[in-house]
PDB file of C-alpha atoms in Angstrom:
ATOM      1  CA  GLU W 433       1.235   7.836  16.405  1.00  0.00           C
ATOM      2  CA  PRO W 434      -1.272   4.972  16.120  1.00  0.00           C
ATOM      3  CA  GLU W 435      -0.035   1.951  14.201  1.00  0.00           C
ATOM      4  CA  VAL W 436      -1.415  -1.099  12.479  1.00  0.00           C
ATOM      5  CA  THR W 437       0.342  -4.134  13.914  1.00  0.00           C
ATOM      6  CA  GLN W 438       0.932  -7.323  11.952  1.00  0.00           C
ATOM      7  CA  THR W 439       2.161 -10.636  13.278  1.00  0.00           C
ATOM      8  CA  PRO W 440       4.261 -12.554  12.558  1.00  0.00           C
ATOM      9  CA  SER W 441       6.726 -10.477  10.570  1.00  0.00           C
ATOM     10  CA  HIS W 442       7.894 -13.581   8.718  1.00  0.00           C
ATOM     11  CA  GLN W 443       6.247 -16.979   8.406  1.00  0.00           C
ATOM     12  CA  VAL W 444       7.513 -20.055   6.642  1.00  0.00           C
ATOM     13  CA  THR W 445       5.034 -22.810   5.862  1.00  0.00           C
ATOM     14  CA  GLN W 446       4.978 -26.008   3.867  1.00  0.00           C
ATOM     15  CA  MET W 447       2.950 -26.223   0.706  1.00  0.00           C
ATOM     16  CA  GLY W 448      -0.557 -27.458   1.424  1.00  0.00           C
ATOM     17  CA  GLN W 449      -0.648 -26.117   4.968  1.00  0.00           C
ATOM     18  CA  GLU W 450      -3.028 -23.476   6.245  1.00  0.00           C
ATOM     19  CA  VAL W 451      -1.732 -20.159   7.552  1.00  0.00           C
ATOM     20  CA  ILE W 452      -3.369 -17.333   9.448  1.00  0.00           C
ATOM     21  CA  LEU W 453      -1.927 -13.864   9.194  1.00  0.00           C
ATOM     22  CA  ARG W 454      -2.904 -11.531  11.985  1.00  0.00           C
ATOM     23  CA  CYS W 455      -3.462  -7.817  12.102  1.00  0.00           C
ATOM     24  CA  VAL W 456      -4.476  -5.388  14.832  1.00  0.00           C
ATOM     25  CA  PRO W 457      -5.964  -2.298  13.158  1.00  0.00           C
ATOM     26  CA  ILE W 458      -6.067   1.141  14.733  1.00  0.00           C
ATOM     27  CA  SER W 459      -8.693   1.055  17.446  1.00  0.00           C
ATOM     28  CA  ASN W 460     -11.204   3.589  16.065  1.00  0.00           C
ATOM     29  CA  HIS W 461     -10.917   2.435  12.469  1.00  0.00           C
ATOM     30  CA  LEU W 462     -13.860   0.624  10.916  1.00  0.00           C
ATOM     31  CA  TYR W 463     -12.597  -0.369   7.472  1.00  0.00           C
ATOM     32  CA  PHE W 464      -9.994  -3.039   6.977  1.00  0.00           C
ATOM     33  CA  TYR W 465      -7.995  -4.249   4.000  1.00  0.00           C
ATOM     34  CA  TRP W 466      -5.474  -6.824   2.870  1.00  0.00           C
ATOM     35  CA  TYR W 467      -2.961  -6.252   0.092  1.00  0.00           C
ATOM     36  CA  ARG W 468      -0.087  -8.408  -1.055  1.00  0.00           C
ATOM     37  CA  GLN W 469       3.164  -7.919  -2.920  1.00  0.00           C
ATOM     38  CA  ILE W 470       4.819 -10.823  -4.687  1.00  0.00           C
ATOM     39  CA  LEU W 471       8.547 -10.237  -4.868  1.00  0.00           C
ATOM     40  CA  GLY W 472       9.385  -7.951  -7.768  1.00  0.00           C
ATOM     41  CA  GLN W 473       5.748  -7.220  -8.539  1.00  0.00           C
ATOM     42  CA  LYS W 474       3.239  -4.518  -7.670  1.00  0.00           C
ATOM     43  CA  VAL W 475       1.317  -4.300  -4.431  1.00  0.00           C
ATOM     44  CA  GLU W 476      -2.121  -5.766  -5.218  1.00  0.00           C
ATOM     45  CA  PHE W 477      -5.486  -5.346  -3.556  1.00  0.00           C
ATOM     46  CA  LEU W 478      -6.987  -8.497  -2.072  1.00  0.00           C
ATOM     47  CA  VAL W 479     -10.035  -7.582  -0.014  1.00  0.00           C
ATOM     48  CA  SER W 480     -11.800  -4.904   1.986  1.00  0.00           C
ATOM     49  CA  PHE W 481     -13.946  -5.569   5.051  1.00  0.00           C
ATOM     50  CA  TYR W 482     -16.525  -3.525   6.919  1.00  0.00           C
ATOM     51  CA  ASN W 483     -19.201  -4.313   9.458  1.00  0.00           C
ATOM     52  CA  ASN W 484     -18.188  -7.962   9.569  1.00  0.00           C
ATOM     53  CA  GLU W 485     -18.619  -8.412   5.843  1.00  0.00           C
ATOM     54  CA  ILE W 486     -16.434  -8.382   2.779  1.00  0.00           C
ATOM     55  CA  SER W 487     -17.255  -5.158   0.930  1.00  0.00           C
ATOM     56  CA  GLU W 488     -15.010  -5.692  -2.065  1.00  0.00           C
ATOM     57  CA  LYS W 489     -12.574  -8.343  -3.260  1.00  0.00           C
ATOM     58  CA  SER W 490     -10.256  -8.844  -6.187  1.00  0.00           C
ATOM     59  CA  GLU W 491     -10.086 -11.825  -8.502  1.00  0.00           C
ATOM     60  CA  ILE W 492      -7.045 -12.968  -6.548  1.00  0.00           C
ATOM     61  CA  PHE W 493      -9.205 -13.465  -3.463  1.00  0.00           C
ATOM     62  CA  ASP W 494     -10.696 -16.843  -4.322  1.00  0.00           C
ATOM     63  CA  ASP W 495     -12.061 -19.626  -2.122  1.00  0.00           C
ATOM     64  CA  GLN W 496      -8.584 -20.324  -0.835  1.00  0.00           C
ATOM     65  CA  PHE W 497      -8.704 -17.075   1.120  1.00  0.00           C
ATOM     66  CA  SER W 498     -10.940 -15.904   3.926  1.00  0.00           C
ATOM     67  CA  VAL W 499     -10.976 -12.993   6.347  1.00  0.00           C
ATOM     68  CA  GLU W 500     -12.394 -12.663   9.798  1.00  0.00           C
ATOM     69  CA  ARG W 501     -12.654 -10.251  12.649  1.00  0.00           C
ATOM     70  CA  PRO W 502     -12.824 -12.792  15.474  1.00  0.00           C
ATOM     71  CA  ASP W 503     -12.957 -10.237  18.247  1.00  0.00           C
ATOM     72  CA  GLY W 504     -12.970  -6.485  18.685  1.00  0.00           C
ATOM     73  CA  SER W 505      -9.328  -5.979  17.880  1.00  0.00           C
ATOM     74  CA  ASN W 506      -7.954  -8.587  15.472  1.00  0.00           C
ATOM     75  CA  PHE W 507      -8.417  -8.890  11.717  1.00  0.00           C
ATOM     76  CA  THR W 508      -7.126 -12.094  10.163  1.00  0.00           C
ATOM     77  CA  LEU W 509      -6.377 -13.437   6.705  1.00  0.00           C
ATOM     78  CA  LYS W 510      -6.538 -17.210   6.366  1.00  0.00           C
ATOM     79  CA  ILE W 511      -4.951 -18.977   3.436  1.00  0.00           C
ATOM     80  CA  ARG W 512      -5.983 -22.600   3.051  1.00  0.00           C
ATOM     81  CA  SER W 513      -3.803 -25.183   1.334  1.00  0.00           C
ATOM     82  CA  THR W 514      -0.971 -22.798   0.561  1.00  0.00           C
ATOM     83  CA  LYS W 515       0.784 -22.894  -2.788  1.00  0.00           C
ATOM     84  CA  LEU W 516       4.271 -21.809  -3.755  1.00  0.00           C
ATOM     85  CA  GLU W 517       2.829 -18.814  -5.576  1.00  0.00           C
ATOM     86  CA  ASP W 518       1.252 -17.549  -2.349  1.00  0.00           C
ATOM     87  CA  SER W 519       4.722 -16.523  -1.206  1.00  0.00           C
ATOM     88  CA  ALA W 520       4.531 -12.755  -0.850  1.00  0.00           C
ATOM     89  CA  MET W 521       4.511  -9.833   1.549  1.00  0.00           C
ATOM     90  CA  TYR W 522       1.007  -9.373   2.915  1.00  0.00           C
ATOM     91  CA  PHE W 523      -0.002  -5.913   4.116  1.00  0.00           C
ATOM     92  CA  CYS W 524      -2.934  -5.139   6.360  1.00  0.00           C
ATOM     93  CA  ALA W 525      -4.426  -1.646   6.347  1.00  0.00           C
ATOM     94  CA  SER W 526      -7.202   0.181   8.115  1.00  0.00           C
ATOM     95  CA  SER W 527      -9.037   3.462   7.721  1.00  0.00           C
ATOM     96  CA  GLU W 528     -11.501   5.463   9.735  1.00  0.00           C
ATOM     97  CA  PHE W 529     -13.623   6.321   6.720  1.00  0.00           C
ATOM     98  CA  PRO W 530     -14.590   4.290   3.670  1.00  0.00           C
ATOM     99  CA  GLY W 531     -12.762   4.328   0.375  1.00  0.00           C
ATOM    100  CA  PRO W 532      -9.471   5.896  -0.465  1.00  0.00           C
ATOM    101  CA  PRO W 533     -10.337   8.965  -2.555  1.00  0.00           C
ATOM    102  CA  ASN W 534      -9.832  11.540   0.163  1.00  0.00           C
ATOM    103  CA  TYR W 535      -8.095   9.481   2.769  1.00  0.00           C
ATOM    104  CA  GLY W 536      -4.998   7.384   2.836  1.00  0.00           C
ATOM    105  CA  TYR W 537      -4.930   4.150   4.675  1.00  0.00           C
ATOM    106  CA  THR W 538      -2.649   3.293   7.561  1.00  0.00           C
ATOM    107  CA  PHE W 539      -0.678   0.213   6.607  1.00  0.00           C
ATOM    108  CA  GLY W 540       1.062  -2.320   8.800  1.00  0.00           C
ATOM    109  CA  SER W 541       4.675  -3.340   8.282  1.00  0.00           C
ATOM    110  CA  GLY W 542       3.679  -6.552   6.560  1.00  0.00           C
ATOM    111  CA  THR W 543       4.044 -10.298   7.011  1.00  0.00           C
ATOM    112  CA  ARG W 544       6.443 -12.032   4.673  1.00  0.00           C
ATOM    113  CA  LEU W 545       4.995 -15.442   3.868  1.00  0.00           C
ATOM    114  CA  THR W 546       7.323 -18.028   2.397  1.00  0.00           C
ATOM    115  CA  VAL W 547       5.793 -21.276   1.139  1.00  0.00           C
ATOM    116  CA  VAL W 548       8.291 -24.103   0.712  1.00  0.00           C
TER     117      VAL W 548
ATOM    118  CA  ALA C 698      -8.671   1.287 -16.167  1.00  0.00           C
ATOM    119  CA  GLN C 699      -6.324   2.802 -13.661  1.00  0.00           C
ATOM    120  CA  SER C 700      -2.599   2.313 -13.320  1.00  0.00           C
ATOM    121  CA  VAL C 701       0.597   4.063 -12.400  1.00  0.00           C
ATOM    122  CA  THR C 702       4.056   3.767 -13.892  1.00  0.00           C
ATOM    123  CA  GLN C 703       7.081   4.605 -11.816  1.00  0.00           C
ATOM    124  CA  LEU C 704       9.713   5.376 -14.358  1.00  0.00           C
ATOM    125  CA  ASP C 705      12.758   4.539 -12.251  1.00  0.00           C
ATOM    126  CA  SER C 706      13.151   1.391 -10.205  1.00  0.00           C
ATOM    127  CA  HIS C 707      16.173   2.852  -8.457  1.00  0.00           C
ATOM    128  CA  VAL C 708      17.370   6.416  -7.854  1.00  0.00           C
ATOM    129  CA  SER C 709      20.629   7.385  -6.202  1.00  0.00           C
ATOM    130  CA  VAL C 710      21.393  10.930  -5.016  1.00  0.00           C
ATOM    131  CA  SER C 711      23.997  12.585  -2.845  1.00  0.00           C
ATOM    132  CA  GLU C 712      22.995  13.964   0.520  1.00  0.00           C
ATOM    133  CA  GLY C 713      21.922  17.590   0.185  1.00  0.00           C
ATOM    134  CA  THR C 714      21.035  17.352  -3.505  1.00  0.00           C
ATOM    135  CA  PRO C 715      17.497  17.395  -4.957  1.00  0.00           C
ATOM    136  CA  VAL C 716      15.337  14.303  -5.227  1.00  0.00           C
ATOM    137  CA  LEU C 717      13.029  13.566  -8.161  1.00  0.00           C
ATOM    138  CA  LEU C 718      10.965  10.375  -8.251  1.00  0.00           C
ATOM    139  CA  ARG C 719       8.825  10.106 -11.351  1.00  0.00           C
ATOM    140  CA  CYS C 720       5.293   8.788 -11.631  1.00  0.00           C
ATOM    141  CA  ASN C 721       2.873   8.767 -14.545  1.00  0.00           C
ATOM    142  CA  TYR C 722      -0.706   7.686 -14.139  1.00  0.00           C
ATOM    143  CA  SER C 723      -3.465   6.399 -16.311  1.00  0.00           C
ATOM    144  CA  SER C 724      -7.042   6.961 -15.266  1.00  0.00           C
ATOM    145  CA  SER C 725     -10.287   7.287 -17.131  1.00  0.00           C
ATOM    146  CA  TYR C 726     -11.554   9.886 -14.685  1.00  0.00           C
ATOM    147  CA  SER C 727     -10.163  12.437 -12.288  1.00  0.00           C
ATOM    148  CA  PRO C 728      -7.942  10.385 -10.023  1.00  0.00           C
ATOM    149  CA  SER C 729      -6.799  10.645  -6.467  1.00  0.00           C
ATOM    150  CA  LEU C 730      -3.050  10.167  -6.219  1.00  0.00           C
ATOM    151  CA  PHE C 731      -0.846   9.294  -3.290  1.00  0.00           C
ATOM    152  CA  TRP C 732       2.793   8.752  -2.496  1.00  0.00           C
ATOM    153  CA  TYR C 733       3.689   6.218   0.164  1.00  0.00           C
ATOM    154  CA  VAL C 734       7.113   5.491   1.634  1.00  0.00           C
ATOM    155  CA  GLN C 735       8.340   2.264   3.147  1.00  0.00           C
ATOM    156  CA  HIS C 736      11.427   2.226   5.313  1.00  0.00           C
ATOM    157  CA  PRO C 737      13.067  -1.149   5.993  1.00  0.00           C
ATOM    158  CA  ASN C 738      10.929  -3.324   8.248  1.00  0.00           C
ATOM    159  CA  LYS C 739       8.296  -0.602   8.539  1.00  0.00           C
ATOM    160  CA  GLY C 740       4.777  -0.166   7.235  1.00  0.00           C
ATOM    161  CA  LEU C 741       3.708   1.896   4.260  1.00  0.00           C
ATOM    162  CA  GLN C 742       3.556   5.507   5.421  1.00  0.00           C
ATOM    163  CA  LEU C 743       1.485   8.140   3.637  1.00  0.00           C
ATOM    164  CA  LEU C 744       3.713  10.974   2.392  1.00  0.00           C
ATOM    165  CA  LEU C 745       1.147  13.103   0.603  1.00  0.00           C
ATOM    166  CA  LYS C 746      -2.059  12.957  -1.397  1.00  0.00           C
ATOM    167  CA  TYR C 747      -3.748  14.786  -4.256  1.00  0.00           C
ATOM    168  CA  THR C 748      -7.538  14.839  -4.275  1.00  0.00           C
ATOM    169  CA  SER C 749      -8.468  17.495  -6.870  1.00  0.00           C
ATOM    170  CA  ALA C 750      -7.665  20.504  -4.726  1.00  0.00           C
ATOM    171  CA  ALA C 751      -4.367  22.386  -5.176  1.00  0.00           C
ATOM    172  CA  THR C 752      -2.154  20.853  -7.847  1.00  0.00           C
ATOM    173  CA  LEU C 753       1.000  21.371  -5.789  1.00  0.00           C
ATOM    174  CA  VAL C 754       0.763  19.139  -2.755  1.00  0.00           C
ATOM    175  CA  LYS C 755       3.039  19.391   0.239  1.00  0.00           C
ATOM    176  CA  GLY C 756       3.682  16.345   2.364  1.00  0.00           C
ATOM    177  CA  ILE C 757       5.709  15.298   5.334  1.00  0.00           C
ATOM    178  CA  ASN C 758       9.492  15.500   5.683  1.00  0.00           C
ATOM    179  CA  GLY C 759       9.821  18.259   3.080  1.00  0.00           C
ATOM    180  CA  PHE C 760       8.446  16.263   0.153  1.00  0.00           C
ATOM    181  CA  GLU C 761       6.042  17.697  -2.368  1.00  0.00           C
ATOM    182  CA  ALA C 762       4.424  16.602  -5.605  1.00  0.00           C
ATOM    183  CA  GLU C 763       2.779  18.409  -8.480  1.00  0.00           C
ATOM    184  CA  PHE C 764      -0.236  17.062 -10.308  1.00  0.00           C
ATOM    185  CA  LYS C 765       0.071  17.821 -14.022  1.00  0.00           C
ATOM    186  CA  LYS C 766      -2.996  16.706 -15.892  1.00  0.00           C
ATOM    187  CA  SER C 767      -1.594  17.581 -19.316  1.00  0.00           C
ATOM    188  CA  GLU C 768       1.378  15.316 -18.684  1.00  0.00           C
ATOM    189  CA  THR C 769      -0.536  12.746 -16.572  1.00  0.00           C
ATOM    190  CA  SER C 770       2.271  12.990 -14.065  1.00  0.00           C
ATOM    191  CA  PHE C 771       2.601  13.215 -10.302  1.00  0.00           C
ATOM    192  CA  HIS C 772       6.334  13.423  -9.666  1.00  0.00           C
ATOM    193  CA  LEU C 773       7.672  13.511  -6.106  1.00  0.00           C
ATOM    194  CA  THR C 774      10.383  16.029  -5.255  1.00  0.00           C
ATOM    195  CA  LYS C 775      12.447  17.232  -2.334  1.00  0.00           C
ATOM    196  CA  PRO C 776      14.939  20.106  -2.515  1.00  0.00           C
ATOM    197  CA  SER C 777      17.614  18.502  -0.372  1.00  0.00           C
ATOM    198  CA  ALA C 778      17.990  14.789   0.338  1.00  0.00           C
ATOM    199  CA  HIS C 779      18.696  13.532   3.815  1.00  0.00           C
ATOM    200  CA  MET C 780      20.167  10.190   4.763  1.00  0.00           C
ATOM    201  CA  SER C 781      16.896   9.267   6.458  1.00  0.00           C
ATOM    202  CA  ASP C 782      15.079   9.570   3.106  1.00  0.00           C
ATOM    203  CA  ALA C 783      16.594   6.292   1.898  1.00  0.00           C
ATOM    204  CA  ALA C 784      13.580   4.018   1.428  1.00  0.00           C
ATOM    205  CA  GLU C 785      11.169   2.530  -1.104  1.00  0.00           C
ATOM    206  CA  TYR C 786       8.619   4.962  -2.543  1.00  0.00           C
ATOM    207  CA  PHE C 787       5.301   3.968  -4.072  1.00  0.00           C
ATOM    208  CA  CYS C 788       3.034   6.059  -6.275  1.00  0.00           C
ATOM    209  CA  VAL C 789      -0.624   5.053  -5.919  1.00  0.00           C
ATOM    210  CA  VAL C 790      -3.746   5.951  -7.890  1.00  0.00           C
ATOM    211  CA  THR C 791      -7.397   5.440  -7.225  1.00  0.00           C
ATOM    212  CA  ARG C 792     -10.668   6.934  -8.343  1.00  0.00           C
ATOM    213  CA  THR C 793     -13.301   5.486  -6.160  1.00  0.00           C
ATOM    214  CA  GLY C 794     -14.064   2.403  -4.161  1.00  0.00           C
ATOM    215  CA  ASN C 795     -11.678   0.640  -1.890  1.00  0.00           C
ATOM    216  CA  GLN C 796      -8.881  -0.295  -4.225  1.00  0.00           C
ATOM    217  CA  PHE C 797      -5.508   1.325  -4.474  1.00  0.00           C
ATOM    218  CA  TYR C 798      -3.403   0.676  -7.583  1.00  0.00           C
ATOM    219  CA  PHE C 799       0.282   0.696  -6.760  1.00  0.00           C
ATOM    220  CA  GLY C 800       3.289   1.400  -8.901  1.00  0.00           C
ATOM    221  CA  THR C 801       6.216  -1.000  -8.778  1.00  0.00           C
ATOM    222  CA  GLY C 802       8.139   1.257  -6.436  1.00  0.00           C
ATOM    223  CA  THR C 803      11.317   3.321  -6.607  1.00  0.00           C
ATOM    224  CA  SER C 804      14.187   2.544  -4.290  1.00  0.00           C
ATOM    225  CA  LEU C 805      15.942   5.737  -3.180  1.00  0.00           C
ATOM    226  CA  THR C 806      19.571   5.569  -2.075  1.00  0.00           C
ATOM    227  CA  VAL C 807      21.189   8.606  -0.455  1.00  0.00           C
ATOM    228  CA  ILE C 808      24.953   8.759  -0.671  1.00  0.00           C
ATOM    229  CA  PRO C 809      26.764  10.555   2.176  1.00  0.00           C
TER     230      PRO C 809
END
C-alpha cells in the first residue's frame, strides 16, 4: 500500500535554529498538507499546498513557517528561529483530490520535533 | 464552528469483548466524519468515513460507526477486540475546505 514517508522520525534542535522537516507524498497525489500535535493537545491544521502554492493556512502558520516542493517528490516544512513551543509531532499528508469531504488523507508517521 | 469531543481519553477492554469509542461532534452544517487510527510509530490510518450516505458505516478491521444526527454522535464500535487493535483513535470532522478538526484521541488498550 502506498505510504507517505516523513524524515527524520525525531529531530532535536536548539532554540533559535532553523529546521526542515521532509515528506515524500504518494506519487500521484497533488494536494499536500502539514498538521501538528503538541503533546497532550489536538492535532491542528497548519497548511495545505497545491500547484506550488499555499491554498489554505491556519493562524498558526505565520511568517516563521514556510513550505516548499523543491522537486517532484519532496514536500518540506521549514521552521525558522525555532521556539520551545514549536516542540510537537508534525504530520504530513497527501491526497489525490482536493478537500477532505469525501476523501480521507494519507498521513505519514510524523516527525517529533523537540526544541531545547 | 466545527469540533469533535472524544469522551474517553483511555479505554481498556479484554480481548474478545466489544469496543466502544465515543465521539460527539459540533458542526453548523452537515459534516463529514472520519475515524483514524494510529499504531505506535505509524502514520494516521483511515478507518472509516461518513459523507452523508448510509448512516451506518463499515470500515477496515471489523470496525463500524453510526452517524446519529439527533445525538450529534459518531461512535466507533467493534464486536470483538483483538490485541492488534491497541492503538490511538482519532475522531475527525470537516465540512468543506482542506481542514480536518481532530478530537484529542482515545487510547485503546486490549487486555489478553
